[in-house]
């Protein structure tokens, strides 16, 4: 069980404490207000200079104080195993791929659409044909960058959290090395664009859907913030990382495939907004982030979520339950960023009652009862496994023990889930 100190710290999350003593009573000990996310500075002022936006100081501090408790130990041990593997592992660069992009520049990222396969009716398999929900393993070969970007982001995340929990600078040093190679070194850096992402052999060199690939960089933003006290990155390097993301924000808003992705009516459009808001905050463009998050109610929730919580665009897919959660995830991400720019997306309600909570209420009835889900899903048994952090966050946001119970149920078979370290289980 988690210690009483952990429970106390967790319960402070999201609360503003204002206490005054009775005139006749001794002065009560001061209780610190919950940390505040302040636009592009994030939580830095309350987190020893760590400029995070979603990783909350009080939650990480509570976990750090209790990593040896039975409830957190499996997650901590799993994290350290990943970090030690990354510590002794490679660095990653887009120039290492075996295929050259159409531009002739290996600094350009390339990937293949996940659901596209060779056409057996064609001599060379091209043009590829689509099989919705079935991932072609060719996408993750060394010819493309998707697997490499994913490995890079995972390594940086594990190393930065290991540095936070152990205070051992070797983890920060390796994380900084990986970041330099991927984003900063002129010989190895990725160009801040996704022109050739999710292309389809025989059809197109790149698609709007490819902008989704950079969702793998969302955790990198938080990780860079956690590394700050180590000084493993110089001030100039931190500015260089901000500039890279600023350039990518510009590309997202001006490139034809970026504009097309922004116009998408399904989860792709929501993921675009979540990425744009996050990267804009990191690149010190808080006004842009606020504009995007403030418009998410009308532009995304009203159009994507029905009053009963269903998301029709996702229910039409061959993995309908999976994609319903996948569409909810970036909405929750923007709701978590909302306090940084003064927007409450958690409690937004559209003119017909549309809202994030409506989507939760619809999906929650199928946690542990997936077979009752009335739409198609090729991997129904796996659909809710990755929703643990979503229900933990909802429990805190809505002060809802019912959502906490859903999270506890999902967590049962996976005690080593990393989110156990970054989001404490909600308890009254």
XYZ file of C-alpha atoms in Angstrom, residues 73-252:
180
model
C 7.925 -0.577 -6.648
C 6.983 -2.641 -9.747
C 6.626 0.499 -11.872
C 9.858 1.938 -10.514
C 11.811 -1.250 -11.140
C 10.448 -1.459 -14.676
C 11.367 2.163 -15.307
C 14.915 1.644 -14.080
C 15.297 -1.451 -16.265
C 14.303 0.605 -19.308
C 16.582 3.449 -18.274
C 19.571 1.166 -17.752
C 18.969 -0.400 -21.153
C 18.853 3.062 -22.707
C 21.949 4.098 -20.754
C 23.909 1.344 -22.454
C 22.041 1.608 -25.734
C 22.542 3.591 -28.923
C 21.768 7.129 -29.927
C 19.332 7.611 -32.799
C 19.394 9.632 -35.995
C 17.203 9.929 -39.073
C 20.303 9.760 -41.259
C 20.794 6.115 -40.247
C 17.856 4.810 -42.325
C 18.582 2.710 -45.396
C 16.082 4.483 -47.671
C 16.649 7.980 -49.006
C 13.651 10.354 -49.002
C 12.388 11.784 -52.309
C 14.183 15.027 -51.434
C 17.523 13.244 -51.520
C 18.204 14.496 -47.973
C 18.399 11.826 -45.267
C 17.797 14.502 -42.654
C 14.158 14.416 -43.788
C 11.962 12.036 -41.815
C 10.181 9.314 -43.776
C 7.660 6.691 -42.741
C 5.043 4.461 -44.323
C 1.324 4.423 -43.632
C 0.729 1.663 -41.048
C -2.275 0.012 -42.697
C -0.949 -0.252 -46.256
C 0.174 -3.559 -47.754
C 1.559 -4.826 -51.067
C -1.158 -5.694 -53.575
C -0.745 -9.406 -54.384
C -2.404 -8.770 -57.741
C 0.466 -6.496 -58.849
C 3.917 -7.797 -59.903
C 5.802 -5.421 -57.568
C 2.982 -5.039 -55.058
C 2.374 -1.401 -55.986
C 0.277 0.565 -55.537
C -0.194 -0.681 -51.996
C -3.714 -1.420 -50.738
C -5.259 -0.493 -47.383
C -6.246 -2.930 -44.631
C -7.673 -0.804 -41.850
C -6.436 -1.820 -38.392
C -3.786 -4.249 -39.674
C -0.258 -2.852 -39.276
C 2.274 -3.755 -41.959
C 5.539 -4.647 -40.143
C 7.478 -3.140 -43.053
C 6.710 0.234 -41.466
C 9.042 -0.539 -38.563
C 12.048 -1.683 -40.571
C 15.307 0.244 -40.762
C 14.225 1.697 -44.102
C 11.963 4.149 -42.270
C 12.129 6.445 -39.234
C 8.942 5.669 -37.270
C 10.461 2.934 -35.113
C 13.634 4.951 -34.647
C 11.722 8.034 -33.474
C 9.687 5.908 -31.094
C 12.828 4.338 -29.624
C 14.449 7.748 -29.251
C 11.453 9.213 -27.436
C 11.128 6.194 -25.165
C 14.813 6.293 -24.241
C 14.766 10.020 -23.445
C 11.659 9.606 -21.311
C 13.042 6.667 -19.331
C 16.397 8.342 -18.786
C 14.918 11.664 -17.689
C 12.590 10.011 -15.178
C 15.436 7.813 -13.913
C 17.479 10.962 -13.378
C 14.609 12.529 -11.454
C 14.039 9.531 -9.196
C 17.725 8.728 -8.528
C 19.448 12.124 -8.875
C 22.180 10.233 -10.756
C 23.581 12.546 -13.454
C 24.598 9.675 -15.719
C 20.985 9.284 -16.846
C 20.682 12.977 -17.673
C 23.983 12.903 -19.529
C 22.832 10.089 -21.800
C 19.434 11.701 -22.370
C 21.149 14.942 -23.393
C 23.394 13.034 -25.796
C 20.382 11.434 -27.485
C 18.632 14.808 -27.762
C 21.688 16.437 -29.343
C 21.984 13.748 -31.984
C 18.295 13.760 -32.960
C 17.560 17.505 -32.813
C 20.738 19.604 -32.739
C 23.897 18.142 -34.342
C 24.078 19.388 -37.955
C 25.452 16.028 -39.074
C 22.614 13.960 -37.617
C 19.620 16.191 -36.796
C 16.133 15.693 -38.149
C 14.746 18.484 -40.294
C 11.663 19.934 -38.503
C 9.124 18.783 -41.075
C 7.029 15.718 -41.909
C 6.652 16.081 -45.674
C 7.408 12.405 -46.300
C 5.604 10.898 -43.308
C 3.186 7.999 -43.799
C 3.732 7.770 -47.521
C 2.280 4.850 -49.483
C 4.416 3.007 -52.059
C 3.018 3.504 -55.504
C 0.572 6.179 -54.358
C 2.125 9.163 -52.576
C 5.460 10.120 -50.954
C 3.698 11.545 -47.885
C 0.255 12.121 -46.400
C -1.412 14.483 -43.975
C -1.883 11.555 -41.595
C 1.890 11.469 -41.181
C 1.776 14.491 -38.873
C 0.462 12.065 -36.265
C 3.924 10.461 -36.157
C 5.321 13.364 -34.138
C 2.966 12.566 -31.277
C 5.969 10.494 -30.188
C 7.686 13.782 -29.343
C 5.106 14.885 -26.768
C 6.894 12.920 -24.046
C 10.212 14.416 -25.160
C 8.946 17.882 -24.250
C 8.168 16.801 -20.682
C 11.468 14.928 -20.443
C 13.527 17.961 -21.431
C 11.872 19.866 -18.626
C 12.696 17.219 -16.033
C 16.365 17.315 -17.028
C 16.798 21.028 -16.273
C 18.542 20.882 -12.843
C 21.183 18.487 -14.183
C 22.646 21.095 -16.547
C 23.345 18.229 -18.932
C 22.014 20.539 -21.634
C 23.615 23.968 -21.923
C 21.432 27.076 -22.075
C 22.275 27.362 -25.776
C 21.202 23.747 -26.352
C 17.912 24.311 -24.543
C 17.305 27.324 -26.767
C 18.205 25.193 -29.772
C 15.582 22.614 -28.804
C 12.983 25.348 -28.370
C 13.930 26.700 -31.798
C 13.558 23.241 -33.389
C 10.046 22.882 -32.044
C 9.266 26.470 -33.031
C 10.293 25.669 -36.596
C 8.139 22.570 -36.526
C 5.166 24.583 -35.238
C 5.655 26.868 -38.235
C 5.780 23.890 -40.598
C 2.609 22.416 -39.084
